[in-house]
Amino acid sequence: MEKGKLEVGEEMELQGQADICKLMLAFIDSMALKCAVELGIPDIIHSQGQPITLSEIINGIPNLSPSFDINYLFRIMRLLVRNRVFSAYEPDLKDGSSGTKTLYGLTPSSKWLVKDSKISLAPLVLAENHPWLLDPWHYLGKCVQEGGFAFAKAHGSEIWKFGSENPEFNKLFSVGMACSSTLVVDAILDDYHEGFGDLESIVDVGGAIGTLINEIVKKYPHIRGTNFDLPHVVAEALENPGVAHVGGDMFVEIPSADAVILKWVLHDWNDEDCVKILKNCNKAISNKGKLIIIECVLKPDGEGLFDGLGLAFDLLMIAHSSGGRERTEAEWKKLLKAGGFSRYKITPIKGIPSIIEAYPDI
């Protein structure tokens, strides 16, 4: 009996050791994933239309040096296969014997990394794993000790000011955010299709280059769309019939419309700033209009597919935003009421965010 207890105790200790090591080295998974995207491996395999060998992958990598190392690639692919990013198998020869050349194919995961697909996470992978966005993570402890913002501690200014002064970063960040918009736009249009039909005008606040509002207007051409963001952001916006791109400051004034959309905007800001934004939204919305918030509704103890990811996004706000956070339904209710929206309803959609439809107090 004592021996059995000791064996259980040892197993638990070893499990604890393994768990800590896995967390400590979790960045390796991210870097291997970034490497695959940078080299264009998902696109190389996709272009062949079937699983291919390492040699065929190497032949498809651009700007290859004569001193390339295929063994490095093998070791990177081995880890990504274990993480189910790619598949790998040994083909059977016609005589029934086992082949020796491993074939690598796409999986449901790596299909999200093909750059020319309608929805690709590749730009987001490159943005989130760029040193500009990785450096602030090293300041989480300082934020606990001193307060303040991790991004500013890493780069000397908050993220929005840094973007306005650094065109290369602004492009990297905007394209990554456009990727996130594309990721949810189909879910929004599919799961919230009754929410747009009776609207004549919509302003997308913080709409970046206009991905979401362009798709809404494309499906509902009777709607007049406005993409509203900082001037240097809308300067990179996508031109689309029926959509006007307007530069401005949501803390000062928001263009008027039947509905205002805030997609992944409020989680970037603290409660005080959110209330300012919500009050400006209230002023901008016409009679019988509404506010459409597309955000994560945090469920810390939830067991849904994306509930754990919501907690990770909450820490992402510490690293990259100016005091932002993900919020539970109770926190959303309190925030909305302070901004003049006592009535609301939540509609879950496919993926991480939900739609919070809020109505101005009369």
mmCIF file of C-alpha atoms in Angstrom:
data_model
loop_
_atom_site.group_PDB
_atom_site.id
_atom_site.type_symbol
_atom_site.label_atom_id
_atom_site.label_comp_id
_atom_site.label_asym_id
_atom_site.label_seq_id
_atom_site.Cartn_x
_atom_site.Cartn_y
_atom_site.Cartn_z
ATOM 1 C CA MET A 1 0.000 0.000 0.000
ATOM 2 C CA GLU A 2 2.756 2.418 1.008
ATOM 3 C CA LYS A 3 4.671 1.508 -2.104
ATOM 4 C CA GLY A 4 1.603 2.218 -4.242
ATOM 5 C CA LYS A 5 1.165 5.623 -2.604
ATOM 6 C CA LEU A 6 4.811 6.406 -3.229
ATOM 7 C CA GLU A 7 4.477 5.464 -6.896
ATOM 8 C CA VAL A 8 1.446 7.719 -7.254
ATOM 9 C CA GLY A 9 3.352 10.534 -5.572
ATOM 10 C CA GLU A 10 6.330 10.071 -7.862
ATOM 11 C CA GLU A 11 4.076 10.050 -10.898
ATOM 12 C CA MET A 12 2.476 13.307 -9.787
ATOM 13 C CA GLU A 13 5.899 14.885 -9.254
ATOM 14 C CA LEU A 14 7.019 13.832 -12.708
ATOM 15 C CA GLN A 15 3.797 15.156 -14.209
ATOM 16 C CA GLY A 16 4.403 18.478 -12.483
ATOM 17 C CA GLN A 17 7.929 18.582 -13.852
ATOM 18 C CA ALA A 18 6.679 17.819 -17.353
ATOM 19 C CA ASP A 19 3.951 20.484 -17.106
ATOM 20 C CA ILE A 20 6.405 23.202 -16.060
ATOM 21 C CA CYS A 21 8.879 22.272 -18.798
ATOM 22 C CA LYS A 22 6.099 22.325 -21.381
ATOM 23 C CA LEU A 23 4.978 25.793 -20.287
ATOM 24 C CA MET A 24 8.566 27.033 -20.091
ATOM 25 C CA LEU A 25 9.269 25.981 -23.661
ATOM 26 C CA ALA A 26 5.865 26.776 -25.172
ATOM 27 C CA PHE A 27 7.486 29.570 -27.200
ATOM 28 C CA ILE A 28 9.244 26.895 -29.276
ATOM 29 C CA ASP A 29 5.917 25.818 -30.740
ATOM 30 C CA SER A 30 5.207 29.438 -31.721
ATOM 31 C CA MET A 31 8.625 29.898 -33.295
ATOM 32 C CA ALA A 32 8.370 26.664 -35.284
ATOM 33 C CA LEU A 33 4.958 27.768 -36.515
ATOM 34 C CA LYS A 34 6.308 31.191 -37.484
ATOM 35 C CA CYS A 35 9.192 29.522 -39.312
ATOM 36 C CA ALA A 36 6.800 27.398 -41.370
ATOM 37 C CA VAL A 37 4.791 30.481 -42.346
ATOM 38 C CA GLU A 38 7.894 32.548 -43.183
ATOM 39 C CA LEU A 39 9.200 29.776 -45.436
ATOM 40 C CA GLY A 40 5.788 29.409 -47.069
ATOM 41 C CA ILE A 41 5.580 25.676 -46.329
ATOM 42 C CA PRO A 42 1.752 25.510 -46.148
ATOM 43 C CA ASP A 43 1.549 27.238 -49.544
ATOM 44 C CA ILE A 44 4.207 24.989 -51.050
ATOM 45 C CA ILE A 45 2.309 21.846 -50.038
ATOM 46 C CA HIS A 46 -1.028 23.383 -51.052
ATOM 47 C CA SER A 47 0.296 24.287 -54.508
ATOM 48 C CA GLN A 48 1.134 20.632 -55.183
ATOM 49 C CA GLY A 49 -2.354 19.474 -54.299
ATOM 50 C CA GLN A 50 -1.027 16.447 -52.433
ATOM 51 C CA PRO A 51 1.484 15.461 -49.709
ATOM 52 C CA ILE A 52 5.103 15.968 -50.746
ATOM 53 C CA THR A 53 8.605 15.107 -49.552
ATOM 54 C CA LEU A 54 11.073 17.328 -47.704
ATOM 55 C CA SER A 55 13.108 17.666 -50.910
ATOM 56 C CA GLU A 56 10.045 18.938 -52.761
ATOM 57 C CA ILE A 57 9.337 21.393 -49.940
ATOM 58 C CA ILE A 58 12.950 22.624 -50.055
ATOM 59 C CA ASN A 59 12.691 23.116 -53.822
ATOM 60 C CA GLY A 60 9.696 25.386 -53.287
ATOM 61 C CA ILE A 61 11.311 27.674 -50.692
ATOM 62 C CA PRO A 62 12.313 31.022 -52.254
ATOM 63 C CA ASN A 63 15.745 32.642 -51.869
ATOM 64 C CA LEU A 64 17.333 29.340 -50.894
ATOM 65 C CA SER A 65 21.058 29.532 -50.190
ATOM 66 C CA PRO A 66 23.437 26.824 -51.480
ATOM 67 C CA SER A 67 24.229 26.137 -47.819
ATOM 68 C CA PHE A 68 20.620 25.301 -46.896
ATOM 69 C CA ASP A 69 20.159 22.601 -44.259
ATOM 70 C CA ILE A 70 17.432 20.051 -44.957
ATOM 71 C CA ASN A 71 18.097 18.393 -41.592
ATOM 72 C CA TYR A 72 16.983 21.584 -39.824
ATOM 73 C CA LEU A 73 13.774 21.475 -41.828
ATOM 74 C CA PHE A 74 13.225 17.816 -40.926
ATOM 75 C CA ARG A 75 13.530 18.578 -37.215
ATOM 76 C CA ILE A 76 11.171 21.573 -37.436
ATOM 77 C CA MET A 77 8.608 19.550 -39.396
ATOM 78 C CA ARG A 78 8.867 16.681 -36.912
ATOM 79 C CA LEU A 79 7.733 18.978 -34.091
ATOM 80 C CA LEU A 80 4.971 20.534 -36.179
ATOM 81 C CA VAL A 81 3.726 17.074 -37.151
ATOM 82 C CA ARG A 82 3.557 16.123 -33.481
ATOM 83 C CA ASN A 83 1.512 19.300 -32.906
ATOM 84 C CA ARG A 84 -0.816 18.277 -35.764
ATOM 85 C CA VAL A 85 0.074 21.303 -37.874
ATOM 86 C CA PHE A 86 1.155 18.954 -40.682
ATOM 87 C CA SER A 87 0.573 15.275 -41.388
ATOM 88 C CA ALA A 88 3.322 12.779 -42.217
ATOM 89 C CA TYR A 89 3.310 9.215 -43.417
ATOM 90 C CA GLU A 90 5.474 6.686 -45.203
ATOM 91 C CA PRO A 91 3.919 5.727 -48.552
ATOM 92 C CA ASP A 92 3.465 2.070 -49.437
ATOM 93 C CA LEU A 93 5.237 0.910 -52.565
ATOM 94 C CA LYS A 94 3.332 -0.998 -55.244
ATOM 95 C CA ASP A 95 4.864 -4.284 -54.127
ATOM 96 C CA GLY A 96 3.472 -3.745 -50.646
ATOM 97 C CA SER A 97 6.798 -2.875 -49.006
ATOM 98 C CA SER A 98 7.200 0.220 -46.905
ATOM 99 C CA GLY A 99 8.561 3.366 -48.530
ATOM 100 C CA THR A 100 11.414 5.401 -47.122
ATOM 101 C CA LYS A 101 10.446 8.952 -48.110
ATOM 102 C CA THR A 102 8.084 10.645 -45.698
ATOM 103 C CA LEU A 103 5.291 12.635 -47.320
ATOM 104 C CA TYR A 104 4.072 15.790 -45.583
ATOM 105 C CA GLY A 105 0.549 17.080 -46.036
ATOM 106 C CA LEU A 106 -1.807 19.748 -44.769
ATOM 107 C CA THR A 107 -4.101 19.198 -41.794
ATOM 108 C CA PRO A 108 -7.219 21.093 -40.644
ATOM 109 C CA SER A 109 -4.750 23.311 -38.736
ATOM 110 C CA SER A 110 -2.291 24.160 -41.521
ATOM 111 C CA LYS A 111 -5.104 24.874 -43.978
ATOM 112 C CA TRP A 112 -5.626 28.045 -41.907
ATOM 113 C CA LEU A 113 -2.088 29.118 -42.896
ATOM 114 C CA VAL A 114 -2.430 29.068 -46.684
ATOM 115 C CA LYS A 115 -1.897 32.709 -47.589
ATOM 116 C CA ASP A 116 -4.055 32.915 -50.707
ATOM 117 C CA SER A 117 -7.135 31.395 -49.082
ATOM 118 C CA LYS A 118 -10.099 33.607 -48.195
ATOM 119 C CA ILE A 119 -9.403 33.248 -44.495
ATOM 120 C CA SER A 120 -5.774 32.850 -43.448
ATOM 121 C CA LEU A 121 -4.177 33.182 -40.044
ATOM 122 C CA ALA A 122 -0.710 33.546 -41.572
ATOM 123 C CA PRO A 123 -0.520 37.381 -41.213
ATOM 124 C CA LEU A 124 -1.610 37.107 -37.578
ATOM 125 C CA VAL A 125 1.027 34.453 -36.888
ATOM 126 C CA LEU A 126 3.718 36.728 -38.318
ATOM 127 C CA ALA A 127 2.462 39.802 -36.443
ATOM 128 C CA GLU A 128 2.029 38.214 -33.016
ATOM 129 C CA ASN A 129 5.432 36.535 -33.239
ATOM 130 C CA HIS A 130 7.335 39.606 -34.453
ATOM 131 C CA PRO A 131 9.835 41.058 -31.940
ATOM 132 C CA TRP A 132 7.779 44.274 -31.812
ATOM 133 C CA LEU A 133 4.859 42.389 -30.289
ATOM 134 C CA LEU A 134 6.909 39.793 -28.430
ATOM 135 C CA ASP A 135 9.120 42.225 -26.496
ATOM 136 C CA PRO A 136 6.303 43.581 -24.273
ATOM 137 C CA TRP A 137 5.699 40.096 -22.870
ATOM 138 C CA HIS A 138 8.999 40.365 -21.012
ATOM 139 C CA TYR A 139 7.543 43.226 -18.955
ATOM 140 C CA LEU A 140 4.553 41.469 -17.367
ATOM 141 C CA GLY A 141 6.371 41.255 -14.028
ATOM 142 C CA LYS A 142 7.245 44.952 -14.166
ATOM 143 C CA CYS A 143 3.599 45.747 -14.848
ATOM 144 C CA VAL A 144 2.601 43.845 -11.713
ATOM 145 C CA GLN A 145 5.276 45.618 -9.655
ATOM 146 C CA GLU A 146 4.956 49.123 -11.082
ATOM 147 C CA GLY A 147 1.710 49.318 -13.026
ATOM 148 C CA GLY A 148 1.810 50.951 -16.435
ATOM 149 C CA PHE A 149 1.714 49.421 -19.882
ATOM 150 C CA ALA A 150 3.974 46.630 -21.126
ATOM 151 C CA PHE A 151 4.166 47.904 -24.715
ATOM 152 C CA ALA A 152 5.275 51.348 -23.559
ATOM 153 C CA LYS A 153 7.870 49.827 -21.233
ATOM 154 C CA ALA A 154 9.289 47.851 -24.158
ATOM 155 C CA HIS A 155 9.160 50.520 -26.863
ATOM 156 C CA GLY A 156 8.949 53.895 -25.128
ATOM 157 C CA SER A 157 5.413 54.723 -26.274
ATOM 158 C CA GLU A 158 1.982 53.119 -26.291
ATOM 159 C CA ILE A 159 1.008 50.945 -29.240
ATOM 160 C CA TRP A 160 -1.193 53.475 -31.071
ATOM 161 C CA LYS A 161 1.434 56.242 -30.949
ATOM 162 C CA PHE A 162 4.141 53.749 -31.940
ATOM 163 C CA GLY A 163 2.058 52.742 -34.955
ATOM 164 C CA SER A 164 1.485 56.339 -36.044
ATOM 165 C CA GLU A 165 5.237 56.955 -36.037
ATOM 166 C CA ASN A 166 6.341 53.627 -37.539
ATOM 167 C CA PRO A 167 4.743 52.840 -40.943
ATOM 168 C CA GLU A 168 6.309 49.369 -41.100
ATOM 169 C CA PHE A 169 4.824 48.391 -37.745
ATOM 170 C CA ASN A 170 1.508 49.987 -38.652
ATOM 171 C CA LYS A 171 1.311 47.865 -41.813
ATOM 172 C CA LEU A 172 2.265 44.657 -39.972
ATOM 173 C CA PHE A 173 -0.289 45.332 -37.240
ATOM 174 C CA SER A 174 -3.077 46.475 -39.589
ATOM 175 C CA VAL A 175 -2.712 43.456 -41.866
ATOM 176 C CA GLY A 176 -2.756 41.182 -38.829
ATOM 177 C CA MET A 177 -5.912 42.848 -37.526
ATOM 178 C CA ALA A 178 -7.500 42.628 -40.980
ATOM 179 C CA CYS A 179 -6.773 38.909 -40.841
ATOM 180 C CA SER A 180 -8.653 38.683 -37.550
ATOM 181 C CA SER A 181 -11.563 40.584 -39.116
ATOM 182 C CA THR A 182 -11.717 38.200 -42.045
ATOM 183 C CA LEU A 183 -11.635 35.325 -39.573
ATOM 184 C CA VAL A 184 -14.885 36.380 -37.912
ATOM 185 C CA VAL A 185 -16.715 38.149 -40.738
ATOM 186 C CA ASP A 186 -18.324 34.988 -42.140
ATOM 187 C CA ALA A 187 -19.453 33.949 -38.682
ATOM 188 C CA ILE A 188 -20.934 37.414 -38.113
ATOM 189 C CA LEU A 189 -22.791 37.434 -41.428
ATOM 190 C CA ASP A 190 -23.994 33.849 -40.972
ATOM 191 C CA ASP A 191 -24.959 33.922 -37.297
ATOM 192 C CA TYR A 192 -26.191 37.527 -37.130
ATOM 193 C CA HIS A 193 -27.847 37.765 -40.524
ATOM 194 C CA GLU A 194 -31.043 39.256 -39.081
ATOM 195 C CA GLY A 195 -29.125 42.059 -37.375
ATOM 196 C CA PHE A 196 -28.291 44.124 -40.469
ATOM 197 C CA GLY A 197 -31.340 43.912 -42.714
ATOM 198 C CA ASP A 198 -33.287 46.875 -41.274
ATOM 199 C CA LEU A 199 -30.320 49.245 -41.046
ATOM 200 C CA GLU A 200 -29.658 52.040 -43.533
ATOM 201 C CA SER A 201 -26.277 53.166 -42.210
ATOM 202 C CA ILE A 202 -23.476 51.650 -40.128
ATOM 203 C CA VAL A 203 -20.230 53.102 -38.842
ATOM 204 C CA ASP A 204 -17.480 50.648 -37.938
ATOM 205 C CA VAL A 205 -15.451 52.344 -35.196
ATOM 206 C CA GLY A 206 -11.841 51.201 -35.158
ATOM 207 C CA GLY A 207 -12.448 49.430 -38.461
ATOM 208 C CA ALA A 208 -8.753 49.506 -39.502
ATOM 209 C CA ILE A 209 -8.520 48.982 -43.276
ATOM 210 C CA GLY A 210 -12.246 48.326 -43.620
ATOM 211 C CA THR A 211 -12.424 44.533 -43.912
ATOM 212 C CA LEU A 212 -15.594 44.042 -41.858
ATOM 213 C CA ILE A 213 -17.654 46.988 -43.122
ATOM 214 C CA ASN A 214 -16.728 46.177 -46.734
ATOM 215 C CA GLU A 215 -18.129 42.669 -46.372
ATOM 216 C CA ILE A 216 -21.299 43.888 -44.656
ATOM 217 C CA VAL A 217 -22.007 46.421 -47.406
ATOM 218 C CA LYS A 218 -21.203 43.838 -50.076
ATOM 219 C CA LYS A 219 -23.898 41.538 -48.669
ATOM 220 C CA TYR A 220 -26.318 44.378 -47.842
ATOM 221 C CA PRO A 221 -25.751 46.978 -50.607
ATOM 222 C CA HIS A 222 -28.594 49.181 -49.315
ATOM 223 C CA ILE A 223 -26.445 50.031 -46.263
ATOM 224 C CA ARG A 224 -24.238 53.134 -46.280
ATOM 225 C CA GLY A 225 -21.032 52.102 -44.577
ATOM 226 C CA THR A 226 -18.433 54.227 -42.824
ATOM 227 C CA ASN A 227 -15.058 52.903 -41.811
ATOM 228 C CA PHE A 228 -13.849 55.112 -38.945
ATOM 229 C CA ASP A 229 -10.341 54.955 -37.501
ATOM 230 C CA LEU A 230 -7.262 57.058 -36.880
ATOM 231 C CA PRO A 231 -6.149 59.024 -39.970
ATOM 232 C CA HIS A 232 -2.904 57.084 -40.478
ATOM 233 C CA VAL A 233 -4.858 53.809 -40.292
ATOM 234 C CA VAL A 234 -7.601 54.645 -42.795
ATOM 235 C CA ALA A 235 -4.893 55.909 -45.147
ATOM 236 C CA GLU A 236 -4.173 52.226 -45.808
ATOM 237 C CA ALA A 237 -7.884 51.315 -46.127
ATOM 238 C CA LEU A 238 -9.373 49.149 -48.862
ATOM 239 C CA GLU A 239 -11.501 51.041 -51.398
ATOM 240 C CA ASN A 240 -14.980 49.588 -51.768
ATOM 241 C CA PRO A 241 -18.221 50.945 -53.304
ATOM 242 C CA GLY A 242 -20.675 52.096 -50.662
ATOM 243 C CA VAL A 243 -18.038 52.571 -47.945
ATOM 244 C CA ALA A 244 -16.542 55.911 -46.892
ATOM 245 C CA HIS A 245 -13.268 55.974 -44.973
ATOM 246 C CA VAL A 246 -13.195 58.673 -42.311
ATOM 247 C CA GLY A 247 -10.262 59.546 -40.077
ATOM 248 C CA GLY A 248 -10.877 60.811 -36.573
ATOM 249 C CA ASP A 249 -10.752 60.155 -32.847
ATOM 250 C CA MET A 250 -13.444 58.003 -31.189
ATOM 251 C CA PHE A 251 -12.736 59.776 -27.884
ATOM 252 C CA VAL A 252 -13.841 63.080 -29.442
ATOM 253 C CA GLU A 253 -16.710 62.300 -31.811
ATOM 254 C CA ILE A 254 -18.103 59.367 -33.812
ATOM 255 C CA PRO A 255 -19.979 59.791 -37.122
ATOM 256 C CA SER A 256 -23.758 59.363 -36.882
ATOM 257 C CA ALA A 257 -25.461 56.187 -38.119
ATOM 258 C CA ASP A 258 -28.316 53.782 -37.418
ATOM 259 C CA ALA A 259 -25.826 51.420 -35.825
ATOM 260 C CA VAL A 260 -22.281 51.587 -34.512
ATOM 261 C CA ILE A 261 -20.028 48.532 -34.619
ATOM 262 C CA LEU A 262 -17.139 48.036 -32.206
ATOM 263 C CA LYS A 263 -15.180 44.926 -33.104
ATOM 264 C CA TRP A 264 -12.398 44.077 -30.682
ATOM 265 C CA VAL A 265 -12.067 47.744 -29.719
ATOM 266 C CA LEU A 266 -13.265 48.015 -26.128
ATOM 267 C CA HIS A 267 -10.983 45.222 -24.926
ATOM 268 C CA ASP A 268 -8.060 47.526 -25.736
ATOM 269 C CA TRP A 269 -9.113 50.084 -23.118
ATOM 270 C CA ASN A 270 -9.755 50.413 -19.381
ATOM 271 C CA ASP A 271 -13.266 50.890 -18.023
ATOM 272 C CA GLU A 272 -13.028 54.696 -17.829
ATOM 273 C CA ASP A 273 -11.953 54.998 -21.453
ATOM 274 C CA CYS A 274 -14.592 52.469 -22.542
ATOM 275 C CA VAL A 275 -17.330 54.538 -20.925
ATOM 276 C CA LYS A 276 -16.133 57.602 -22.884
ATOM 277 C CA ILE A 277 -16.277 55.590 -26.121
ATOM 278 C CA LEU A 278 -19.706 54.157 -25.285
ATOM 279 C CA LYS A 279 -21.130 57.598 -24.503
ATOM 280 C CA ASN A 280 -19.883 58.866 -27.870
ATOM 281 C CA CYS A 281 -21.471 55.834 -29.516
ATOM 282 C CA ASN A 282 -24.709 56.707 -27.754
ATOM 283 C CA LYS A 283 -24.612 60.217 -29.213
ATOM 284 C CA ALA A 284 -23.871 58.865 -32.696
ATOM 285 C CA ILE A 285 -26.700 56.320 -32.845
ATOM 286 C CA SER A 286 -29.966 57.459 -34.412
ATOM 287 C CA ASN A 287 -33.381 56.960 -32.805
ATOM 288 C CA LYS A 288 -34.226 53.245 -32.541
ATOM 289 C CA GLY A 289 -30.621 52.473 -33.427
ATOM 290 C CA LYS A 290 -28.273 50.056 -31.725
ATOM 291 C CA LEU A 291 -24.712 49.313 -30.771
ATOM 292 C CA ILE A 292 -23.126 46.106 -32.067
ATOM 293 C CA ILE A 293 -20.140 44.948 -30.013
ATOM 294 C CA ILE A 294 -18.082 42.013 -31.260
ATOM 295 C CA GLU A 295 -15.935 40.846 -28.364
ATOM 296 C CA CYS A 296 -15.037 37.888 -26.208
ATOM 297 C CA VAL A 297 -17.400 37.247 -23.300
ATOM 298 C CA LEU A 298 -14.985 35.712 -20.830
ATOM 299 C CA LYS A 299 -15.880 32.426 -19.128
ATOM 300 C CA PRO A 300 -12.949 31.669 -16.778
ATOM 301 C CA ASP A 301 -14.349 28.277 -15.772
ATOM 302 C CA GLY A 302 -15.895 27.437 -19.136
ATOM 303 C CA GLU A 303 -15.136 24.257 -21.010
ATOM 304 C CA GLY A 304 -15.905 25.507 -24.502
ATOM 305 C CA LEU A 305 -13.448 25.169 -27.369
ATOM 306 C CA PHE A 306 -12.271 28.793 -27.069
ATOM 307 C CA ASP A 307 -12.812 29.508 -23.358
ATOM 308 C CA GLY A 308 -9.169 28.877 -22.441
ATOM 309 C CA LEU A 309 -8.054 31.026 -25.351
ATOM 310 C CA GLY A 310 -10.138 33.860 -23.909
ATOM 311 C CA LEU A 311 -7.902 33.865 -20.829
ATOM 312 C CA ALA A 312 -4.837 34.020 -23.081
ATOM 313 C CA PHE A 313 -6.376 36.970 -24.932
ATOM 314 C CA ASP A 314 -6.871 38.682 -21.581
ATOM 315 C CA LEU A 315 -3.108 38.566 -20.967
ATOM 316 C CA LEU A 316 -2.554 39.697 -24.553
ATOM 317 C CA MET A 317 -4.330 42.896 -23.545
ATOM 318 C CA ILE A 318 -1.791 43.439 -20.756
ATOM 319 C CA ALA A 319 1.060 42.997 -23.229
ATOM 320 C CA HIS A 320 -0.248 45.115 -26.093
ATOM 321 C CA SER A 321 -3.019 47.466 -25.000
ATOM 322 C CA SER A 322 -3.257 50.567 -22.845
ATOM 323 C CA GLY A 323 -4.989 49.039 -19.850
ATOM 324 C CA GLY A 324 -7.403 46.814 -21.763
ATOM 325 C CA ARG A 325 -8.886 43.482 -20.723
ATOM 326 C CA GLU A 326 -11.322 40.771 -21.734
ATOM 327 C CA ARG A 327 -14.562 40.896 -19.747
ATOM 328 C CA THR A 328 -17.158 38.555 -18.282
ATOM 329 C CA GLU A 329 -20.856 39.124 -18.912
ATOM 330 C CA ALA A 330 -21.210 40.764 -15.489
ATOM 331 C CA GLU A 331 -18.396 43.176 -16.364
ATOM 332 C CA TRP A 332 -19.955 43.939 -19.758
ATOM 333 C CA LYS A 333 -23.316 44.635 -18.114
ATOM 334 C CA LYS A 334 -21.770 47.121 -15.700
ATOM 335 C CA LEU A 335 -19.774 48.831 -18.444
ATOM 336 C CA LEU A 336 -22.726 49.129 -20.822
ATOM 337 C CA LYS A 337 -24.965 50.605 -18.139
ATOM 338 C CA ALA A 338 -22.347 53.261 -17.343
ATOM 339 C CA GLY A 339 -22.198 54.135 -21.037
ATOM 340 C CA GLY A 340 -25.964 54.547 -21.375
ATOM 341 C CA PHE A 341 -26.929 51.063 -22.592
ATOM 342 C CA SER A 342 -28.972 49.271 -19.911
ATOM 343 C CA ARG A 343 -30.527 46.756 -22.304
ATOM 344 C CA TYR A 344 -28.494 44.202 -24.193
ATOM 345 C CA LYS A 345 -28.502 40.660 -25.528
ATOM 346 C CA ILE A 346 -25.644 38.305 -26.325
ATOM 347 C CA THR A 347 -25.541 36.136 -29.441
ATOM 348 C CA PRO A 348 -22.780 33.494 -29.560
ATOM 349 C CA ILE A 349 -21.146 33.026 -32.959
ATOM 350 C CA LYS A 350 -18.620 30.542 -34.303
ATOM 351 C CA GLY A 351 -15.167 31.282 -32.920
ATOM 352 C CA ILE A 352 -13.828 33.353 -30.051
ATOM 353 C CA PRO A 353 -16.097 36.435 -29.908
ATOM 354 C CA SER A 354 -19.814 36.857 -29.320
ATOM 355 C CA ILE A 355 -22.106 39.638 -30.538
ATOM 356 C CA ILE A 356 -23.365 41.953 -27.819
ATOM 357 C CA GLU A 357 -26.283 43.952 -29.158
ATOM 358 C CA ALA A 358 -26.967 46.976 -26.910
ATOM 359 C CA TYR A 359 -29.722 49.576 -27.027
ATOM 360 C CA PRO A 360 -29.505 53.214 -25.865
ATOM 361 C CA ASP A 361 -31.427 54.223 -22.772
ATOM 362 C CA ILE A 362 -34.469 56.290 -23.674
#
